[in-house]
Tab-separated table of N, CA and C in Angstrom:
chain	number	residue	atom	x	y	z
A	1	MET	N	-46.713	23.477	-19.026
A	1	MET	CA	-47.434	24.516	-19.942
A	1	MET	C	-47.068	25.644	-19.953
A	2	GLN	N	-46.438	25.765	-19.000
A	2	GLN	CA	-45.801	27.145	-18.612
A	2	GLN	C	-44.487	27.757	-19.507
A	3	ARG	N	-43.737	26.325	-19.562
A	3	ARG	CA	-42.609	25.793	-20.711
A	3	ARG	C	-42.982	26.340	-22.724
A	4	LEU	N	-44.277	25.550	-22.440
A	4	LEU	CA	-45.169	26.080	-23.935
A	4	LEU	C	-45.390	27.533	-24.275
A	5	THR	N	-45.982	28.074	-23.286
A	5	THR	CA	-46.158	29.720	-23.189
A	5	THR	C	-45.037	30.767	-23.522
A	6	LEU	N	-43.837	30.380	-22.502
A	6	LEU	CA	-42.613	30.999	-22.877
A	6	LEU	C	-42.174	30.550	-24.375
A	7	LEU	N	-42.171	29.596	-24.359
A	7	LEU	CA	-41.857	28.839	-26.127
A	7	LEU	C	-42.785	29.557	-26.864
A	8	LEU	N	-43.864	30.120	-26.730
A	8	LEU	CA	-44.711	30.713	-28.096
A	8	LEU	C	-44.794	31.972	-27.625
A	9	ALA	N	-44.303	32.933	-26.424
A	9	ALA	CA	-43.989	33.974	-26.461
A	9	ALA	C	-42.749	34.642	-27.364
A	10	PHE	N	-41.597	33.601	-27.104
A	10	PHE	CA	-40.207	34.009	-27.831
A	10	PHE	C	-40.439	33.663	-29.118
A	11	ALA	N	-41.100	32.844	-29.207
A	11	ALA	CA	-41.324	32.742	-31.106
A	11	ALA	C	-42.517	33.907	-31.262
A	12	LEU	N	-43.174	34.182	-31.363
A	12	LEU	CA	-43.812	35.550	-31.895
A	12	LEU	C	-43.351	36.921	-31.069
A	13	ALA	N	-42.136	37.159	-30.329
A	13	ALA	CA	-41.511	38.322	-30.209
A	13	ALA	C	-40.146	38.440	-31.138
A	14	CYS	N	-39.926	36.955	-32.139
A	14	CYS	CA	-38.632	37.131	-32.658
A	14	CYS	C	-39.243	37.359	-33.808
A	15	ALA	N	-40.286	36.915	-34.442
A	15	ALA	CA	-41.185	36.899	-35.707
A	15	ALA	C	-41.133	38.502	-36.258
A	16	ASP	N	-40.756	38.578	-37.361
A	16	ASP	CA	-41.161	39.450	-38.643
A	16	ASP	C	-42.323	39.928	-37.910
A	17	PRO	N	-42.534	41.103	-38.307
A	17	PRO	CA	-43.591	42.091	-37.835
A	17	PRO	C	-44.397	42.158	-39.251
A	18	SER	N	-43.550	42.024	-40.054
A	18	SER	CA	-44.193	42.635	-41.832
A	18	SER	C	-44.733	41.056	-42.254
A	19	GLU	N	-44.537	40.038	-41.754
A	19	GLU	CA	-45.084	38.545	-42.165
A	19	GLU	C	-46.486	38.682	-41.269
A	20	PRO	N	-47.599	38.015	-41.968
A	20	PRO	CA	-48.866	37.083	-41.214
A	20	PRO	C	-48.091	36.274	-40.131
A	21	ALA	N	-48.946	36.732	-38.879
A	21	ALA	CA	-48.886	35.511	-38.285
A	21	ALA	C	-50.207	34.680	-38.259
A	22	LEU	N	-49.276	33.703	-38.664
A	22	LEU	CA	-50.285	32.267	-38.859
A	22	LEU	C	-50.947	31.212	-37.131
A	23	VAL	N	-50.420	31.988	-36.283
A	23	VAL	CA	-50.521	31.694	-34.755
A	23	VAL	C	-52.197	31.820	-34.807
A	24	PRO	N	-53.028	30.645	-34.357
A	24	PRO	CA	-54.585	31.150	-34.151
A	24	PRO	C	-54.468	32.382	-32.783
A	25	ASN	N	-55.486	32.860	-33.150
A	25	ASN	CA	-55.657	33.806	-31.994
A	25	ASN	C	-56.829	33.676	-31.485
A	26	GLY	N	-57.450	32.682	-31.024
A	26	GLY	CA	-58.615	32.332	-30.275
A	26	GLY	C	-58.486	30.623	-29.605
A	27	ILE	N	-59.770	30.601	-29.789
A	27	ILE	CA	-60.169	28.970	-29.379
A	27	ILE	C	-61.220	28.908	-29.479
A	28	TRP	N	-61.328	27.617	-29.219
A	28	TRP	CA	-63.179	26.517	-29.519
A	28	TRP	C	-63.422	26.764	-28.029
A	29	SER	N	-64.822	26.544	-27.378
A	29	SER	CA	-65.437	26.132	-26.583
A	29	SER	C	-66.006	25.032	-26.755
A	30	GLU	N	-66.616	24.624	-25.507
A	30	GLU	CA	-67.494	23.172	-25.278
A	30	GLU	C	-68.410	23.648	-26.692
A	31	SER	N	-68.838	24.542	-26.731
A	31	SER	CA	-70.138	24.295	-27.302
A	31	SER	C	-69.885	24.907	-29.220
A	32	ASP	N	-68.833	24.731	-29.488
A	32	ASP	CA	-68.160	24.784	-30.831
A	32	ASP	C	-68.466	25.868	-31.152
A	33	THR	N	-68.472	27.189	-30.699
A	33	THR	CA	-68.049	28.374	-30.720
A	33	THR	C	-66.532	28.919	-31.022
A	34	TRP	N	-66.241	29.096	-31.653
A	34	TRP	CA	-64.543	30.231	-31.688
A	34	TRP	C	-64.756	31.562	-31.636
A	35	THR	N	-63.795	31.702	-30.411
A	35	THR	CA	-63.750	33.134	-29.739
A	35	THR	C	-62.257	33.702	-29.870
A	36	GLY	N	-62.133	34.745	-30.915
A	36	GLY	CA	-60.688	35.441	-31.111
A	36	GLY	C	-61.250	37.204	-30.959
A	37	GLN	N	-60.201	37.344	-31.612
A	37	GLN	CA	-59.817	38.766	-31.959
A	37	GLN	C	-59.641	39.147	-33.039
A	38	VAL	N	-59.761	40.345	-33.664
A	38	VAL	CA	-59.898	40.906	-34.783
A	38	VAL	C	-58.276	41.174	-34.466
A	39	ILE	N	-57.790	41.153	-35.898
A	39	ILE	CA	-56.329	41.665	-36.148
A	39	ILE	C	-56.151	42.631	-37.169
A	40	VAL	N	-55.587	43.322	-36.892
A	40	VAL	CA	-55.828	45.016	-37.790
A	40	VAL	C	-54.498	44.875	-38.200
A	41	THR	N	-54.416	44.764	-39.660
A	41	THR	CA	-53.184	44.940	-40.682
A	41	THR	C	-53.388	45.053	-41.876
A	42	SER	N	-52.031	45.823	-41.975
A	42	SER	CA	-51.765	46.416	-43.163
A	42	SER	C	-52.501	46.177	-44.826
A	43	ASP	N	-52.403	44.478	-44.640
A	43	ASP	CA	-52.250	44.072	-45.701
A	43	ASP	C	-53.504	43.154	-45.759
A	44	ALA	N	-55.083	42.746	-45.386
A	44	ALA	CA	-55.355	41.764	-45.362
A	44	ALA	C	-55.521	40.821	-46.253
A	45	ALA	N	-55.281	41.274	-47.854
A	45	ALA	CA	-55.225	39.961	-49.001
A	45	ALA	C	-54.235	39.344	-48.906
A	46	ASP	N	-52.981	39.936	-48.002
A	46	ASP	CA	-51.673	39.039	-48.684
A	46	ASP	C	-52.268	37.654	-49.049
A	47	PRO	N	-51.472	36.747	-49.390
A	47	PRO	CA	-51.685	35.726	-49.691
A	47	PRO	C	-50.945	34.916	-49.040
A	48	ARG	N	-50.374	35.218	-47.925
A	48	ARG	CA	-49.680	33.993	-46.501
A	48	ARG	C	-50.444	34.285	-46.019
A	49	TRP	N	-51.811	34.795	-45.894
A	49	TRP	CA	-52.924	34.630	-44.737
A	49	TRP	C	-53.711	33.029	-45.618
A	50	PRO	N	-53.971	32.548	-44.629
A	50	PRO	CA	-54.661	31.105	-44.944
A	50	PRO	C	-56.069	31.578	-45.451
A	51	SER	N	-56.424	30.560	-46.703
A	51	SER	CA	-57.561	31.304	-47.176
A	51	SER	C	-58.561	29.564	-47.617
A	52	ASP	N	-58.824	28.953	-46.506
A	52	ASP	CA	-59.448	28.080	-47.045
A	52	ASP	C	-60.909	28.476	-47.289
A	53	PRO	N	-61.788	27.767	-47.919
A	53	PRO	CA	-63.306	28.045	-48.171
A	53	PRO	C	-63.603	28.462	-46.906
A	54	VAL	N	-64.779	29.016	-46.791
A	54	VAL	CA	-65.676	29.748	-45.390
A	54	VAL	C	-66.473	29.860	-46.269
A	55	THR	N	-68.096	29.775	-46.022
A	55	THR	CA	-68.946	30.689	-46.002
A	55	THR	C	-69.712	31.449	-44.880
A	56	ILE	N	-69.960	32.497	-44.806
A	56	ILE	CA	-70.715	33.625	-44.011
A	56	ILE	C	-71.943	33.789	-44.353
A	57	HIS	N	-72.834	33.172	-43.486
A	57	HIS	CA	-74.478	32.973	-43.458
A	57	HIS	C	-74.873	34.529	-42.911
A	58	ALA	N	-74.094	34.853	-41.797
A	58	ALA	CA	-74.740	36.165	-40.849
A	58	ALA	C	-73.800	36.536	-40.471
A	59	ALA	N	-73.644	38.223	-40.253
A	59	ALA	CA	-73.064	38.881	-39.267
A	59	ALA	C	-73.802	39.778	-38.293
A	60	ALA	N	-73.358	39.777	-37.273
A	60	ALA	CA	-74.062	40.853	-36.029
A	60	ALA	C	-73.071	41.441	-35.176
A	61	VAL	N	-72.859	42.615	-34.867
A	61	VAL	CA	-72.597	43.201	-34.283
A	61	VAL	C	-72.845	43.204	-32.421
A	62	LYS	N	-72.828	42.991	-31.786
A	62	LYS	CA	-73.203	42.831	-29.934
A	62	LYS	C	-72.110	43.066	-29.014
A	63	GLY	N	-72.392	43.944	-28.975
A	63	GLY	CA	-71.327	45.133	-28.207
A	63	GLY	C	-69.839	45.380	-28.607
A	64	ASP	N	-68.964	44.863	-28.123
A	64	ASP	CA	-67.301	44.829	-28.827
A	64	ASP	C	-66.886	44.003	-29.401
A	65	SER	N	-68.289	42.810	-30.061
A	65	SER	CA	-68.031	41.362	-30.531
A	65	SER	C	-68.702	41.459	-32.001
A	66	LEU	N	-68.249	41.112	-32.495
A	66	LEU	CA	-68.515	40.278	-33.942
A	66	LEU	C	-68.959	39.209	-34.132
A	67	GLU	N	-70.260	38.889	-34.162
A	67	GLU	CA	-70.498	37.056	-34.496
A	67	GLU	C	-70.923	36.640	-35.951
A	68	LEU	N	-70.138	35.934	-36.150
A	68	LEU	CA	-70.414	35.163	-37.678
A	68	LEU	C	-70.820	33.867	-37.669
A	69	THR	N	-72.063	33.575	-38.699
A	69	THR	CA	-72.689	32.660	-38.272
A	69	THR	C	-71.550	31.927	-39.556
A	70	VAL	N	-71.100	30.816	-39.908
A	70	VAL	CA	-70.562	30.376	-40.894
A	70	VAL	C	-70.608	28.761	-40.850
A	71	SER	N	-70.345	28.130	-42.406
A	71	SER	CA	-69.988	26.536	-42.625
A	71	SER	C	-68.776	26.498	-43.061
A	72	PHE	N	-68.386	25.099	-42.824
A	72	PHE	CA	-66.874	25.094	-44.204
A	72	PHE	C	-66.873	23.476	-44.286
A	73	GLY	N	-65.887	22.930	-44.492
A	73	GLY	CA	-66.214	21.574	-44.790
A	73	GLY	C	-64.876	20.530	-43.510
A	74	GLY	N	-65.442	19.887	-43.613
A	74	GLY	CA	-64.371	19.239	-42.569
A	74	GLY	C	-64.629	17.876	-41.852
A	75	GLY	N	-64.238	18.083	-40.585
A	75	GLY	CA	-64.798	17.380	-40.037
A	75	GLY	C	-64.242	16.294	-38.993
A	76	CYS	N	-62.848	16.100	-39.161
A	76	CYS	CA	-61.599	15.286	-38.912
A	76	CYS	C	-60.708	15.590	-38.178
A	77	LEU	N	-60.546	16.815	-38.257
A	77	LEU	CA	-59.425	17.979	-37.776
A	77	LEU	C	-59.865	19.114	-37.642
A	78	GLY	N	-59.094	20.123	-36.323
A	78	GLY	CA	-59.753	21.135	-35.833
A	78	GLY	C	-59.178	22.557	-36.737
A	79	HIS	N	-59.625	23.475	-37.079
A	79	HIS	CA	-59.726	24.505	-37.911
A	79	HIS	C	-59.652	25.378	-36.842
A	80	THR	N	-58.787	26.613	-37.688
A	80	THR	CA	-58.546	28.138	-37.053
A	80	THR	C	-59.491	28.959	-37.887
A	81	PHE	N	-59.354	30.019	-37.522
A	81	PHE	CA	-60.499	31.560	-37.869
A	81	PHE	C	-59.159	32.500	-37.772
A	82	LEU	N	-58.991	33.267	-38.576
A	82	LEU	CA	-58.312	34.747	-37.941
A	82	LEU	C	-59.164	35.898	-38.852
A	83	LEU	N	-59.421	36.722	-37.785
A	83	LEU	CA	-60.963	37.868	-38.518
A	83	LEU	C	-59.688	39.398	-38.654
A	84	LEU	N	-59.490	39.697	-40.285
A	84	LEU	CA	-58.765	40.267	-40.440
A	84	LEU	C	-59.002	41.758	-40.892
A	85	ALA	N	-58.219	42.972	-40.378
A	85	ALA	CA	-59.630	43.935	-40.471
A	85	ALA	C	-58.023	45.160	-41.627
A	86	ASP	N	-58.464	45.733	-42.208
A	86	ASP	CA	-57.771	46.219	-43.071
A	86	ASP	C	-57.463	48.115	-42.175
A	87	GLY	N	-56.060	48.025	-42.367
A	87	GLY	CA	-55.560	49.169	-41.626
A	87	GLY	C	-55.643	50.662	-42.274
A	88	ALA	N	-56.230	50.572	-43.543
A	88	ALA	CA	-56.385	51.824	-43.818
A	88	ALA	C	-58.166	52.374	-43.765
A	89	TRP	N	-58.464	53.026	-43.590
A	89	TRP	CA	-59.586	53.365	-43.507
A	89	TRP	C	-60.689	53.858	-44.803
A	90	MET	N	-61.955	53.523	-45.103
A	90	MET	CA	-62.342	53.655	-46.159
A	90	MET	C	-63.412	55.362	-45.602
A	91	GLU	N	-62.996	56.360	-46.325
A	91	GLU	CA	-63.347	57.614	-45.846
A	91	GLU	C	-65.037	57.973	-46.569
A	92	SER	N	-65.575	57.817	-45.755
A	92	SER	CA	-67.154	58.004	-45.690
A	92	SER	C	-67.861	57.952	-44.680
A	93	TYR	N	-68.799	58.519	-44.506
A	93	TYR	CA	-69.883	58.492	-43.372
A	93	TYR	C	-70.689	56.948	-43.129
A	94	PRO	N	-71.143	56.287	-42.453
A	94	PRO	CA	-69.634	56.329	-41.669
A	94	PRO	C	-68.616	55.359	-42.060
A	95	VAL	N	-67.532	56.021	-42.007
A	95	VAL	CA	-66.023	55.083	-42.085
A	95	VAL	C	-66.007	53.844	-42.048
A	96	GLN	N	-65.550	53.309	-43.021
A	96	GLN	CA	-65.489	51.601	-43.052
A	96	GLN	C	-64.139	51.208	-43.582
A	97	THR	N	-64.632	49.975	-43.325
A	97	THR	CA	-62.916	49.012	-43.189
A	97	THR	C	-63.580	47.836	-43.594
A	98	GLY	N	-62.525	47.277	-44.574
A	98	GLY	CA	-62.629	45.985	-44.668
A	98	GLY	C	-62.510	44.603	-43.547
A	99	LEU	N	-63.154	43.536	-43.790
A	99	LEU	CA	-62.454	42.635	-42.922
A	99	LEU	C	-62.573	41.382	-43.958
A	100	ARG	N	-61.577	39.972	-43.698
A	100	ARG	CA	-61.864	39.338	-44.231
A	100	ARG	C	-61.405	38.040	-43.586
A	101	LEU	N	-62.069	37.406	-43.423
A	101	LEU	CA	-62.296	36.068	-42.372
A	101	LEU	C	-61.211	34.877	-43.112
A	102	ALA	N	-60.437	35.306	-42.213
A	102	ALA	CA	-58.875	33.691	-42.845
A	102	ALA	C	-59.102	32.297	-42.120
A	103	HIS	N	-59.287	31.773	-43.066
A	103	HIS	CA	-59.523	29.623	-42.502
A	103	HIS	C	-58.528	28.909	-42.963
A	104	GLU	N	-58.264	28.237	-41.828
A	104	GLU	CA	-56.957	27.410	-41.916
A	104	GLU	C	-57.183	25.766	-41.389
A	105	LYS	N	-58.092	25.271	-42.677
A	105	LYS	CA	-58.182	23.460	-42.066
A	105	LYS	C	-57.356	22.654	-42.091
A	106	ASN	N	-56.413	22.841	-41.561
A	106	ASN	CA	-55.511	22.435	-41.233
A	106	ASN	C	-55.365	20.815	-41.942
A	107	ASN	N	-55.353	20.630	-43.200
A	107	ASN	CA	-55.448	19.688	-43.844
A	107	ASN	C	-56.476	18.435	-44.014
A	108	ASP	N	-57.598	19.126	-43.443
A	108	ASP	CA	-58.684	18.601	-43.016
A	108	ASP	C	-59.478	17.912	-44.204
A	109	THR	N	-59.219	16.408	-44.867
A	109	THR	CA	-59.900	15.856	-45.860
A	109	THR	C	-61.512	15.494	-45.821
A	110	CYS	N	-61.922	15.724	-44.436
A	110	CYS	CA	-63.051	15.064	-44.279
A	110	CYS	C	-64.585	15.875	-45.172
A	111	LYS	N	-65.555	15.404	-45.351
A	111	LYS	CA	-66.518	16.327	-46.742
A	111	LYS	C	-67.441	16.705	-45.499
A	112	ALA	N	-67.824	16.666	-44.050
A	112	ALA	CA	-68.879	17.252	-43.699
A	112	ALA	C	-69.293	18.190	-43.503
A	113	LEU	N	-70.422	18.903	-43.728
A	113	LEU	CA	-70.625	20.579	-43.829
A	113	LEU	C	-70.734	20.742	-42.558
A	114	LEU	N	-69.707	21.906	-41.766
A	114	LEU	CA	-69.935	22.097	-39.797
A	114	LEU	C	-70.751	23.555	-40.715
A	115	SER	N	-71.502	23.744	-39.416
A	115	SER	CA	-71.952	25.404	-39.116
A	115	SER	C	-71.567	25.535	-37.639
A	116	ARG	N	-71.126	26.498	-37.940
A	116	ARG	CA	-70.371	27.116	-36.343
A	116	ARG	C	-70.422	28.580	-36.374
A	117	ILE	N	-70.372	29.032	-34.961
A	117	ILE	CA	-70.524	30.635	-34.343
A	117	ILE	C	-69.468	30.707	-34.154
A	118	LEU	N	-68.639	32.220	-35.077
A	118	LEU	CA	-67.478	32.303	-34.908
A	118	LEU	C	-67.942	33.969	-33.909
A	119	LYS	N	-67.176	34.248	-32.913
A	119	LYS	CA	-67.159	35.249	-32.057
A	119	LYS	C	-66.068	36.038	-32.205
A	120	PHE	N	-65.435	37.249	-32.668
A	120	PHE	CA	-64.528	38.348	-32.364
A	120	PHE	C	-64.240	39.311	-31.756
A	121	ASP	N	-63.372	39.403	-30.573
A	121	ASP	CA	-63.408	40.869	-30.366
A	121	ASP	C	-62.759	41.983	-31.167
A	122	LEU	N	-63.756	43.271	-31.240
A	122	LEU	CA	-63.689	44.084	-31.938
A	122	LEU	C	-62.096	45.124	-31.228
A	123	THR	N	-62.286	45.138	-30.062
A	123	THR	CA	-61.733	46.073	-29.501
A	123	THR	C	-59.970	46.958	-30.320
A	124	PRO	N	-59.574	46.057	-30.460
A	124	PRO	CA	-58.531	46.348	-31.494
A	124	PRO	C	-58.959	47.483	-32.670
A	125	LEU	N	-59.733	47.495	-33.268
A	125	LEU	CA	-60.320	48.200	-34.113
A	125	LEU	C	-60.827	49.517	-33.515
A	126	LYS	N	-61.772	49.075	-32.521
A	126	LYS	CA	-61.623	50.630	-32.011
A	126	LYS	C	-60.717	51.251	-31.683
A	127	ALA	N	-59.711	50.591	-31.215
A	127	ALA	CA	-58.173	51.433	-30.781
A	127	ALA	C	-57.625	52.097	-31.979
A	128	ALA	N	-57.687	51.498	-32.895
A	128	ALA	CA	-57.183	52.207	-34.125
A	128	ALA	C	-58.051	53.137	-34.683
A	129	TYR	N	-58.878	53.081	-34.389
A	129	TYR	CA	-59.785	54.049	-34.799
A	129	TYR	C	-59.505	55.397	-33.971
A	130	THR	N	-59.560	54.937	-32.928
A	130	THR	CA	-59.475	56.204	-32.107
A	130	THR	C	-57.818	56.708	-32.115
A	131	ASN	N	-57.371	56.224	-32.731
A	131	ASN	CA	-56.104	56.671	-33.069
A	131	ASN	C	-56.064	57.424	-34.111
A	132	SER	N	-56.732	57.144	-35.037
A	132	SER	CA	-56.699	57.663	-36.279
A	132	SER	C	-57.801	59.267	-35.765
A	133	TYR	N	-58.695	59.003	-35.217
A	133	TYR	CA	-60.083	60.095	-35.257
A	133	TYR	C	-59.774	60.367	-34.191
A	134	GLY	N	-59.295	60.066	-33.000
A	134	GLY	CA	-59.517	60.717	-31.656
A	134	GLY	C	-60.701	59.868	-31.246
A	135	SER	N	-60.664	60.400	-29.999
A	135	SER	CA	-61.878	59.771	-29.101
A	135	SER	C	-62.806	60.755	-28.488
A	136	ALA	N	-62.706	62.323	-29.099
A	136	ALA	CA	-63.662	63.574	-28.657
A	136	ALA	C	-65.197	62.740	-29.458
A	137	THR	N	-65.045	62.322	-30.424
A	137	THR	CA	-66.810	61.542	-30.743
A	137	THR	C	-66.935	60.310	-31.079
A	138	PRO	N	-68.373	59.970	-31.331
A	138	PRO	CA	-68.470	58.769	-31.116
A	138	PRO	C	-68.013	57.961	-31.942
A	139	GLY	N	-67.830	57.004	-31.797
A	139	GLY	CA	-67.243	55.832	-32.938
A	139	GLY	C	-68.047	55.215	-33.928
A	140	ILE	N	-68.352	55.073	-35.119
A	140	ILE	CA	-69.262	54.381	-35.987
A	140	ILE	C	-68.324	53.823	-37.035
A	141	ILE	N	-68.495	52.319	-37.196
A	141	ILE	CA	-67.350	52.309	-38.270
A	141	ILE	C	-68.418	51.033	-39.138
A	142	ARG	N	-68.171	51.236	-40.510
A	142	ARG	CA	-69.416	49.703	-41.116
A	142	ARG	C	-68.393	48.766	-41.542
A	143	LEU	N	-68.729	47.946	-41.013
A	143	LEU	CA	-67.876	46.454	-41.590
A	143	LEU	C	-68.227	45.819	-42.719
A	144	ARG	N	-67.259	46.255	-43.338
A	144	ARG	CA	-67.596	45.513	-44.942
A	144	ARG	C	-66.882	43.998	-45.419
A	145	ILE	N	-67.786	42.807	-44.854
A	145	ILE	CA	-67.242	41.251	-44.415
A	145	ILE	C	-67.111	40.718	-45.794
A	146	GLY	N	-65.586	40.682	-46.502
A	146	GLY	CA	-65.056	40.376	-47.487
A	146	GLY	C	-66.192	40.283	-48.618
A	147	GLU	N	-66.991	38.765	-49.008
A	147	GLU	CA	-68.363	38.509	-49.719
A	147	GLU	C	-69.196	38.523	-49.428
A	148	SER	N	-69.581	38.438	-47.986
A	148	SER	CA	-70.856	38.354	-47.412
A	148	SER	C	-71.394	40.131	-47.387
A	149	SER	N	-72.878	39.811	-48.135
A	149	SER	CA	-73.597	40.912	-48.213
A	149	SER	C	-74.152	41.548	-46.774
A	150	ASP	N	-73.972	41.124	-45.729
A	150	ASP	CA	-73.756	41.770	-44.532
A	150	ASP	C	-72.536	42.785	-44.338
A	151	SER	N	-73.106	43.986	-43.723
A	151	SER	CA	-72.282	45.314	-43.263
A	151	SER	C	-72.666	45.912	-42.176
A	152	PRO	N	-72.407	45.225	-41.217
A	152	PRO	CA	-72.874	45.441	-39.627
A	152	PRO	C	-72.160	46.604	-39.485
A	153	LEU	N	-72.929	47.750	-39.105
A	153	LEU	CA	-72.539	48.923	-37.592
A	153	LEU	C	-71.556	48.502	-36.610
A	154	TYR	N	-70.786	49.118	-36.083
A	154	TYR	CA	-69.606	48.811	-35.127
A	154	TYR	C	-69.791	50.155	-34.210
A	155	LYS	N	-70.733	50.119	-33.646
A	155	LYS	CA	-70.403	51.392	-32.404
A	155	LYS	C	-70.285	51.568	-30.958
A	156	TRP	N	-69.796	52.566	-31.067
A	156	TRP	CA	-69.925	52.570	-29.281
A	156	TRP	C	-69.928	53.900	-28.799
């Protein structure tokens, strides 16, 4: 296990930072809940990010986490998800950012309709906001999530 960890760390250290990282940044729990971390990127629309179909049914901010209720096709292989946040802010009150849920089905050809809860740590987004606007004021970001009609507020 230690050798695998070192190999992964070496591969990530040598990766071109301008290219999307296709390494999953989360894990599935025994309760079929994906837990990962938001990735703040300069181009969430880059076609190199995974783009397999996924439907977002609900979104809610709970503390420093975003919980998404989703469904997607599959059932035979493992799927991975990345939550991508635009590095540029939409200037308004409150400030807004676009989020994109990238889904990699790993060539799963099964047809079952799966429903899952995805949880993403938003603290990297908070750090990017603080870097842009400072920490003197409370932070509020409206999260524009892809094609979803939900736009929850992330406040701290």
